Each structure stands twice: as C-alpha cells, then as structure tokens.
Short mmCIF file of C-alpha atoms in Angstrom, two decimals:
data_model
loop_
_atom_site.label_atom_id
_atom_site.label_comp_id
_atom_site.label_asym_id
_atom_site.label_seq_id
_atom_site.Cartn_x
_atom_site.Cartn_y
_atom_site.Cartn_z
CA MET A 22 24.47 101.01 60.05
CA SER A 23 21.16 100.68 61.95
CA ILE A 24 17.95 99.02 61.20
CA ASN A 25 14.58 99.45 62.83
CA ILE A 26 11.15 97.89 61.59
CA ARG A 27 8.11 100.08 61.62
CA ASN A 28 4.86 99.46 60.06
CA ASN A 29 6.37 96.37 58.51
CA VAL A 30 8.91 98.80 56.68
CA LEU A 31 12.64 97.87 57.10
CA THR A 32 14.81 101.09 57.46
CA TYR A 33 18.54 101.04 57.02
CA GLU A 34 21.22 103.57 57.30
CA GLY A 35 23.89 104.16 54.46
CA SER A 36 24.93 103.08 51.43
CA ASN A 37 26.75 99.74 52.27
CA TYR A 38 24.95 96.71 51.00
CA PHE A 39 22.52 99.02 49.03
CA ARG A 40 21.74 96.33 46.18
CA TYR A 41 21.37 93.31 48.54
CA ARG A 42 18.77 94.99 50.43
CA LEU A 43 16.76 95.77 47.37
CA ILE A 44 17.22 92.23 46.11
CA LEU A 45 15.87 90.99 49.33
CA SER A 46 12.85 93.43 49.50
CA THR A 47 11.82 92.38 46.27
CA LEU A 48 12.22 88.54 46.84
CA SER A 49 10.19 89.29 50.25
CA GLY A 50 7.84 91.86 49.10
CA LYS A 51 8.45 93.81 52.25
CA PRO A 52 9.03 97.50 51.71
CA VAL A 53 12.41 98.98 52.51
CA LYS A 54 13.71 102.50 53.15
CA ILE A 55 17.46 103.40 53.18
CA ILE A 56 18.24 106.77 54.84
CA ASP A 57 21.33 108.82 55.03
CA ILE A 58 22.98 107.78 52.03
CA ARG A 59 26.71 109.13 51.87
CA THR A 60 25.36 112.19 53.88
CA LYS A 61 28.82 112.83 55.19
CA ASP A 62 30.51 112.71 51.68
CA ASN A 63 31.44 115.80 49.52
CA ASP A 64 29.25 114.38 47.11
CA PRO A 65 26.15 112.99 49.06
CA GLY A 66 23.24 110.69 47.69
CA LEU A 67 23.10 107.51 45.53
CA ARG A 68 25.83 107.32 42.73
CA GLU A 69 24.81 106.62 39.15
CA TYR A 70 25.34 103.12 38.83
CA GLU A 71 23.05 102.35 42.06
CA ILE A 72 20.31 104.54 40.37
CA SER A 73 20.80 102.43 37.29
CA PHE A 74 20.49 99.03 39.20
CA VAL A 75 17.15 100.47 40.68
CA ARG A 76 16.01 101.17 36.95
CA LEU A 77 16.98 97.85 36.12
CA LEU A 78 14.80 96.45 38.95
CA ASP A 79 12.04 98.39 37.81
CA LYS A 80 12.11 96.82 34.36
CA VAL A 81 12.36 93.28 35.67
CA THR A 82 9.23 93.91 38.04
CA ASN A 83 5.93 95.09 37.48
CA GLY A 84 4.23 97.64 39.87
CA THR A 85 7.60 98.57 41.75
CA LYS A 86 7.24 102.05 43.59
CA ILE A 87 10.08 104.06 44.07
CA GLU A 88 10.30 107.24 45.85
CA LEU A 89 13.66 109.37 46.04
CA ASN A 90 14.30 112.73 47.99
CA GLU A 91 15.72 115.64 46.13
CA THR A 92 19.16 115.30 47.28
CA GLY A 93 19.10 111.15 46.75
CA THR A 94 20.19 110.85 50.21
CA SER A 95 17.08 108.68 50.96
CA ILE A 96 15.00 105.93 48.77
CA TYR A 97 11.68 104.47 49.66
CA TYR A 98 11.33 101.18 47.70
CA THR A 99 7.96 99.27 47.46
CA PRO A 100 8.65 96.02 45.38
CA GLY A 101 6.09 94.92 42.58
CA LEU A 102 5.91 91.44 41.30
CA LEU A 103 8.70 90.01 39.23
CA ASN A 104 7.51 89.90 35.76
CA GLY A 105 10.61 88.90 33.61
CA GLY A 106 10.36 88.73 29.68
CA GLU A 107 12.49 89.96 27.10
CA LEU A 108 14.41 93.34 28.36
CA GLU A 109 17.39 95.34 27.49
CA HIS A 110 19.08 97.76 29.62
CA ASP A 111 22.33 100.09 29.51
CA CYS A 112 24.28 99.60 32.58
CA SER A 113 26.34 102.60 34.04
CA LEU A 114 29.61 102.57 32.98
CA GLN A 115 31.02 103.36 36.71
CA ARG A 116 30.57 99.59 37.54
CA GLY A 117 31.00 96.37 35.50
CA ILE A 118 27.96 94.45 34.22
CA GLY A 119 28.74 91.56 36.89
CA TYR A 120 27.35 94.11 39.42
CA TYR A 121 23.99 94.05 37.75
CA LEU A 122 24.18 90.23 36.79
CA GLU A 123 25.03 89.18 40.33
CA GLY A 124 21.94 90.61 41.72
CA ILE A 125 19.59 89.62 38.83
CA MET A 126 20.83 86.01 39.11
CA MET A 127 19.10 85.95 42.52
CA LEU A 128 15.78 87.17 41.28
CA ALA A 129 15.37 85.42 37.83
CA PRO A 130 14.26 81.93 38.73
CA PHE A 131 11.20 83.80 40.41
CA CYS A 132 10.05 85.62 37.51
CA LYS A 133 6.63 84.94 35.94
CA THR A 134 8.19 84.44 32.56
CA PRO A 135 11.54 83.32 31.63
CA LEU A 136 14.20 86.02 31.67
CA ASN A 137 15.76 86.95 28.41
CA LEU A 138 17.89 89.92 29.09
CA LYS A 139 20.40 92.03 27.20
CA LEU A 140 22.91 93.96 29.44
CA ARG A 141 25.19 96.70 27.73
CA GLY A 142 28.18 98.18 29.25
CA VAL A 143 31.55 97.20 30.87
CA THR A 144 32.27 93.40 30.84
CA ASN A 145 35.63 93.43 32.55
CA ASN A 146 36.95 95.54 35.27
CA THR A 147 38.98 95.46 38.45
CA ILE A 148 36.23 95.68 40.87
CA ASP A 149 33.52 93.55 39.89
CA PRO A 150 33.20 89.82 39.14
CA SER A 151 34.07 89.84 35.13
CA VAL A 152 31.28 88.11 32.93
CA ASP A 153 33.62 85.49 32.46
CA ARG A 154 33.65 84.65 35.96
CA ILE A 155 29.75 84.49 36.37
CA GLN A 156 29.71 82.21 33.31
CA THR A 157 32.23 79.73 34.70
CA ALA A 158 31.76 80.03 38.31
CA GLY A 159 28.53 81.70 39.15
CA ILE A 160 25.98 79.90 36.66
CA PRO A 161 26.99 76.56 37.82
CA ILE A 162 25.89 77.13 41.24
CA LEU A 163 22.47 78.38 40.09
CA LYS A 164 21.87 75.35 38.14
CA LYS A 165 22.59 73.32 41.26
CA PHE A 166 19.39 74.95 42.86
CA LEU A 167 17.05 74.90 39.79
CA ALA A 168 14.81 72.07 39.48
CA GLY A 169 13.92 70.64 36.09
CA ASP A 170 14.86 72.72 32.97
CA ASN A 171 17.78 74.38 33.94
CA GLU A 172 19.06 75.79 30.87
CA VAL A 173 20.95 79.08 31.96
CA THR A 174 22.72 80.60 29.50
CA LEU A 175 25.17 83.59 29.44
CA THR A 176 26.68 84.77 26.12
CA ILE A 177 29.38 87.29 25.50
CA HIS A 178 28.71 89.13 22.26
CA LYS A 179 30.90 92.18 22.38
CA ARG A 180 33.46 93.09 25.33
CA GLY A 181 33.66 96.48 26.75
CA VAL A 182 36.20 98.34 29.13
CA ALA A 183 35.79 101.39 31.16
CA PRO A 184 35.60 104.31 30.61
CA LEU A 185 33.74 103.94 27.58
CA GLY A 186 32.41 100.38 27.66
CA GLY A 187 30.51 99.09 24.59
CA GLY A 188 30.36 95.42 25.62
CA GLU A 189 27.06 93.38 25.21
CA VAL A 190 25.97 90.25 27.00
CA HIS A 191 22.79 88.07 26.87
CA PHE A 192 21.38 86.27 29.85
CA LYS A 193 18.70 83.65 29.58
CA CYS A 194 17.22 81.95 32.66
CA PRO A 195 13.91 79.76 33.00
CA VAL A 196 11.49 80.02 35.88
CA SER A 197 11.44 77.62 38.48
CA ARG A 198 8.56 76.91 41.07
CA ASN A 199 10.73 75.82 43.99
CA LEU A 200 14.46 75.36 44.44
CA ARG A 201 16.16 72.39 45.12
CA THR A 202 17.80 71.39 48.65
CA VAL A 203 21.42 71.05 48.39
CA GLN A 204 24.34 69.39 50.49
CA LEU A 205 27.43 70.79 49.35
CA GLU A 206 29.94 69.50 51.60
CA ASN A 207 32.81 68.00 49.34
CA SER A 208 34.71 70.12 47.03
CA GLY A 209 36.86 67.54 45.56
CA MET A 210 40.15 67.97 44.11
CA VAL A 211 41.23 70.24 41.32
CA LYS A 212 41.51 68.37 38.00
CA ARG A 213 42.05 71.23 35.35
CA ILE A 214 42.37 74.92 35.04
CA ARG A 215 40.88 76.80 32.08
CA GLY A 216 40.94 80.31 31.60
CA THR A 217 40.27 83.45 28.98
CA ALA A 218 42.66 86.02 28.24
CA CYS A 219 41.16 88.99 26.62
CA SER A 220 42.90 92.01 24.83
CA VAL A 221 40.42 94.58 23.74
CA ARG A 222 41.76 97.41 21.29
CA VAL A 223 45.36 96.41 22.05
CA SER A 224 48.04 94.24 20.33
CA PRO A 225 46.97 90.43 20.55
CA ALA A 226 50.51 89.81 21.82
CA ILE A 227 49.60 90.91 25.27
CA ALA A 228 47.22 88.39 25.63
CA ASN A 229 49.91 86.04 24.96
CA ARG A 230 52.23 87.42 27.25
CA ILE A 231 49.38 87.28 30.07
CA VAL A 232 48.83 83.51 28.93
CA GLU A 233 52.82 82.75 29.40
CA SER A 234 53.00 84.38 32.88
CA ALA A 235 50.00 82.43 34.35
CA LYS A 236 50.84 79.34 33.13
CA GLY A 237 54.30 79.81 34.49
CA VAL A 238 52.77 79.72 38.07
CA LEU A 239 49.95 77.11 37.63
CA LEU A 240 51.97 74.45 35.90
CA LYS A 241 53.80 74.05 39.04
CA PHE A 242 50.82 72.63 40.63
CA LEU A 243 49.01 70.89 37.66
CA PRO A 244 49.77 69.71 34.14
CA ASP A 245 46.23 70.44 32.54
CA VAL A 246 46.24 74.00 32.28
CA TYR A 247 44.79 75.68 29.18
CA ILE A 248 43.97 79.38 28.65
CA TYR A 249 42.30 80.59 25.77
CA THR A 250 42.98 84.11 24.05
CA ASP A 251 40.33 86.16 23.04
CA HIS A 252 41.10 89.25 20.92
CA SER A 253 38.48 91.68 20.35
CA LYS A 254 38.77 94.47 17.63
CA GLY A 255 36.62 96.78 15.44
CA ALA A 256 32.89 96.63 16.71
CA ALA A 257 33.25 93.44 18.99
CA GLY A 258 35.86 95.35 21.19
CA GLY A 259 33.80 98.11 22.75
CA LYS A 260 34.94 101.70 22.49
CA SER A 261 38.06 101.66 25.14
CA PRO A 262 41.51 99.63 25.21
CA GLY A 263 42.50 97.26 28.14
CA PHE A 264 43.43 93.45 28.75
CA GLY A 265 43.12 90.99 31.58
CA VAL A 266 42.62 87.36 32.42
CA THR A 267 39.89 85.09 34.20
CA LEU A 268 41.11 81.75 35.41
CA THR A 269 38.80 78.94 36.59
CA ALA A 270 39.68 75.49 38.14
CA GLU A 271 37.17 72.67 38.04
CA THR A 272 37.29 70.11 40.50
CA THR A 273 36.33 66.21 40.48
CA LYS A 274 32.70 67.28 42.27
CA ASP A 275 31.92 69.89 39.69
CA VAL A 276 32.98 72.68 41.91
CA PHE A 277 34.42 75.58 40.22
CA PHE A 278 37.10 78.44 41.73
CA SER A 279 37.99 81.45 39.89
CA GLY A 280 40.50 84.32 39.96
CA GLN A 281 40.68 87.15 37.65
CA ALA A 282 42.91 90.21 37.14
CA PHE A 283 42.12 93.25 34.71
CA SER A 284 44.01 96.49 33.66
CA PRO A 285 43.41 99.50 35.48
CA LEU A 286 41.86 102.45 34.10
CA MET A 287 44.83 104.54 33.03
CA THR A 288 45.03 107.87 34.12
CA THR A 289 47.50 110.81 33.51
CA GLY A 290 50.49 110.01 35.67
CA SER A 291 49.62 106.45 36.29
CA LEU A 292 52.16 103.71 36.20
CA PRO A 293 51.79 101.44 32.97
CA CYS A 294 50.33 98.13 33.58
CA VAL A 295 52.65 95.19 32.68
CA PRO A 296 50.67 92.01 31.24
CA GLU A 297 53.08 89.45 33.03
CA ASP A 298 52.29 90.83 36.05
CA LEU A 299 48.29 90.58 35.53
CA GLY A 300 48.92 87.05 34.63
CA LYS A 301 50.74 86.33 37.81
CA GLU A 302 48.04 88.22 39.88
CA ALA A 303 45.23 86.36 38.45
CA ALA A 304 46.95 82.94 38.94
CA MET A 305 47.70 83.71 42.84
CA ARG A 306 44.10 85.04 43.32
CA LEU A 307 42.97 81.64 41.98
CA LEU A 308 45.48 79.62 44.06
CA ASP A 309 43.96 81.53 47.03
CA GLU A 310 40.54 80.78 46.00
CA ILE A 311 41.69 76.84 45.97
CA TYR A 312 43.09 77.25 49.37
CA ARG A 313 39.95 78.81 50.91
CA ASN A 314 38.46 75.42 49.49
CA GLY A 315 34.70 75.90 49.82
CA CYS A 316 32.33 74.35 47.80
CA VAL A 317 31.30 77.71 45.83
CA ASP A 318 33.50 80.61 44.46
CA SER A 319 33.76 83.43 47.35
CA VAL A 320 32.07 85.98 45.35
CA PHE A 321 28.98 83.71 45.02
CA GLN A 322 28.62 82.96 48.77
CA SER A 323 25.55 85.21 49.19
CA MET A 324 23.74 84.04 46.16
CA THR A 325 24.29 80.81 47.65
CA ALA A 326 23.02 81.60 51.04
CA ALA A 327 19.97 83.21 49.45
CA PHE A 328 18.96 80.03 47.56
CA MET A 329 19.65 77.83 50.70
CA ALA A 330 17.40 80.26 52.61
CA LEU A 331 14.41 80.05 50.01
CA GLY A 332 14.52 76.38 49.44
CA LYS A 333 12.19 73.70 50.18
CA LYS A 334 11.61 73.12 53.96
CA ASP A 335 14.33 70.99 54.36
CA VAL A 336 17.94 71.11 55.57
CA SER A 337 20.51 72.57 53.32
CA ARG A 338 24.42 72.57 53.82
CA ALA A 339 27.17 74.14 52.44
CA ILE A 340 30.76 74.56 53.04
CA VAL A 341 32.39 77.65 51.93
CA GLY A 342 35.95 79.46 52.48
CA PRO A 343 36.06 82.10 55.03
CA LEU A 344 33.03 84.46 55.26
CA THR A 345 33.35 87.74 53.02
CA PRO A 346 32.21 90.93 54.88
CA ALA A 347 29.41 91.13 52.66
CA THR A 348 28.09 87.71 53.32
CA MET A 349 28.15 88.16 56.90
CA GLN A 350 25.95 91.40 56.66
CA PHE A 351 23.80 89.31 53.91
CA LEU A 352 22.99 86.86 56.61
CA ARG A 353 21.91 89.34 59.08
CA ASP A 354 19.70 90.78 56.34
CA LEU A 355 18.07 87.70 55.27
CA ARG A 356 17.07 87.23 59.01
CA ASP A 357 15.40 90.83 58.69
CA PHE A 358 13.55 90.16 55.80
CA PHE A 359 12.73 86.47 56.05
CA GLY A 360 13.29 85.42 59.56
CA VAL A 361 15.83 82.75 58.59
CA THR A 362 18.82 81.95 60.86
CA PHE A 363 21.87 80.23 59.65
CA LYS A 364 24.19 77.85 61.89
CA VAL A 365 27.56 78.80 60.98
CA GLU A 366 30.33 76.44 62.25
CA HIS A 367 33.98 76.05 61.65
CA VAL A 368 34.79 72.75 59.93
CA ARG A 369 36.98 70.42 61.97
CA GLU A 370 39.27 67.69 60.67
CA GLU A 371 40.43 65.43 63.77
CA ASP A 372 41.69 68.09 66.15
CA GLU A 373 42.47 70.88 63.62
CA VAL A 374 40.08 73.72 62.68
CA LEU A 375 40.05 74.51 59.03
CA PRO A 376 39.59 77.84 57.51
CA GLN A 377 36.50 76.58 56.16
CA VAL A 378 32.75 77.24 57.59
CA ARG A 379 29.61 75.13 57.44
CA LEU A 380 26.58 76.95 56.53
CA ILE A 381 23.18 75.15 57.72
CA CYS A 382 19.81 76.41 57.65
CA LEU A 383 16.14 75.23 57.16
CA GLY A 384 14.59 76.67 53.87
CA ILE A 385 11.39 78.69 54.23
CA GLY A 386 9.63 76.70 51.37
CA TYR A 387 9.54 79.86 49.21
CA THR A 388 7.24 79.23 46.09
CA ASN A 389 7.22 80.98 42.66
CA MET A 390 3.62 82.35 42.97
CA ASN A 391 3.75 83.56 39.49
CA LYS A 392 4.58 80.30 37.80
CA ARG A 393 1.20 77.98 37.52
CA ALA A 394 1.52 74.45 38.56
CA LEU A 395 1.77 71.86 35.98
#
C-alpha cells in the first residue's frame, strides 16, 4: 500500500481498507483514486460486495461520480453531498448486512434528511458483525456522539443466512449538526450478560443447545445471564439454514462488549458444525472482549475514532482495547483526509502497563452543512 497526493486527489494501492477510504472521502469531500486492486490475483478487480457498497454510497449521496476501468482494478471516486432520506438496497450475498451498516452508521448523522434505510441480504455470517451485535454494541456508541434527538433504531424484520440470504433490517438515524465531545475512560464492571441464539430453518432445539453451552461457561463468572432464542421459520427465516449466537455484556457505566459465533457455510466434505461448540466459542469471544476492557467494542474502534476526530474543537478521550490492524490503518487514513493526528498512549496502573490504549484527539469541529441551524 502506498499513498500520494496530486491535485488534491488521494491515491491508494490495493483492495485493503477499500470501504473506509470511500467513507472518509465522502465525509471530507476529497476525491480518492484506488489503483492496483488485486492485480496479482487470478481473479483481479473489485468483488461483487465492494461494487454493491459503492452503489449504496451512490444512493445515500447526490452527485457522486464513479469511474471504473474495464478490468475493475482501478476506481476514481468523486463524492457528492450526503442526502439520506428513505432508501432500499439489496446487499451482495458475499458479505453480511453488517459490512454495509458499519459504514453507513459513520455517514448517517451528516445527511441532509434523516436516514431511513432498508437493507436486504445476509444478517448473520462468520466474518462480519451480526446485525444483533450492531444493535446491542454499535448503536449505543453512535448515540453517545449524537446531540439532541438521538433516536437511532435498528429493527430486524427477517433473518437471512448465506448462501441465499433473504434477511431484512430497517435502520433509522436522525441528522446532527455537530457531534458531542466524549470522555470514555472508565468501562465499569460487568453487571449482566444478554444474548440472542438464532436458528434459521433448522430445529428450534439447536438454539436451546447453544444457550445451554454458552451459559455453562458464563455462569462461572456472573449469575445474571439470560439468552433469548429466536427461531425463524417460513417467510421470516430467509432462504438458507443456519444457526448461531450473539452475546453482549453490559457494564455499570453503560459500556457494551460483544462476542458472536455462527455456523459456517456447509459445503461438500465440510465437517458438521456442533451447536455446543458455537455456544462455547461465542462465550469465549465475549470473555476475551471483556478482558480487552476498552470503553468500546473492538469492532467499532474505527467508528469511535472517526466521530472523535469529527467532533467539536475540544479534546476527546477514549480508552480502547489493543488496536485492531484495521483501526491502526484507519487512524493513518484519518490523518490523510482530515489532517487529524491522534495521541496514542498505553494505559498504566501504578507501575503496570495494561493492554488498553488511550486515544486522545482534538476534534476538527466538523459541521453538517446540510442541516439548517435552528
């Protein structure tokens, strides 16, 4: 990956962090050119899910110009104005709805009109944050930054699993003229754990087996554990079978940690997936997330960093767990697009260095120009 800036156009190489760079381009208004996308692969160029994300950005904005070369290995993206409004989008089935929602949540507060988005596709898979995780751990972070009316809602109408999908969710977010400055420095103590075990087009007993297995691990640490079962069948169950669980721990300071596990796509010759193993895996991932002990779920580190940088001209602080590779690169890209530099320091307790990191930055005072001042 390399970057150079010519005529106010940022140029990047490769397919990594493609989604985040388009989001930062849209927010900053700076055009971006991404070249050499998978040129060394047997199947070069953009994937179907990346093109689907570009189309979604085109729907949310007004006046965006997108130029693709014939092989799909180079894209020139000139962002338009964030418009919002009532929209529908069919997501690519190669990735989960969480892949699209994660990006849209960063843009939604800065639209001209409140965003009311209906997304269809895969709600739960093995690689993207599930819609349950975004609902329980992602949206509370977004609400912390929104001033005034912060009625953000995510409603799951249908569940859908790969390869055929069939899920549907509704996301609503009000617009905000400015973002709040936050001080997230105390994660508190875990007081309760909640979860949703979903079974889609399989026996309802599978969800119960997942619950028993997950509780077997978690009850050793905390008595207040309750996991709901969500059995989807018929029209509400999408078009493919699958099962999994999303667990969320809530702390005394309203911080949410999450862990998830879902059955992999069954192919010829693949080993069967045991529900008990999934329950245990999700529980261990949740405990690992609690051990990281930031004030945000690790999946939403980049979103938190973006909102801190775009906040008022004041100092924001947030303690997060060890930075993910995606967040490290995102902080570099934030510097390229907005000139914001974060101070990153290890958290110390007496003479001991803890695994957490403190992010400190001065907001740029980003204002939603589309929203009229009252």
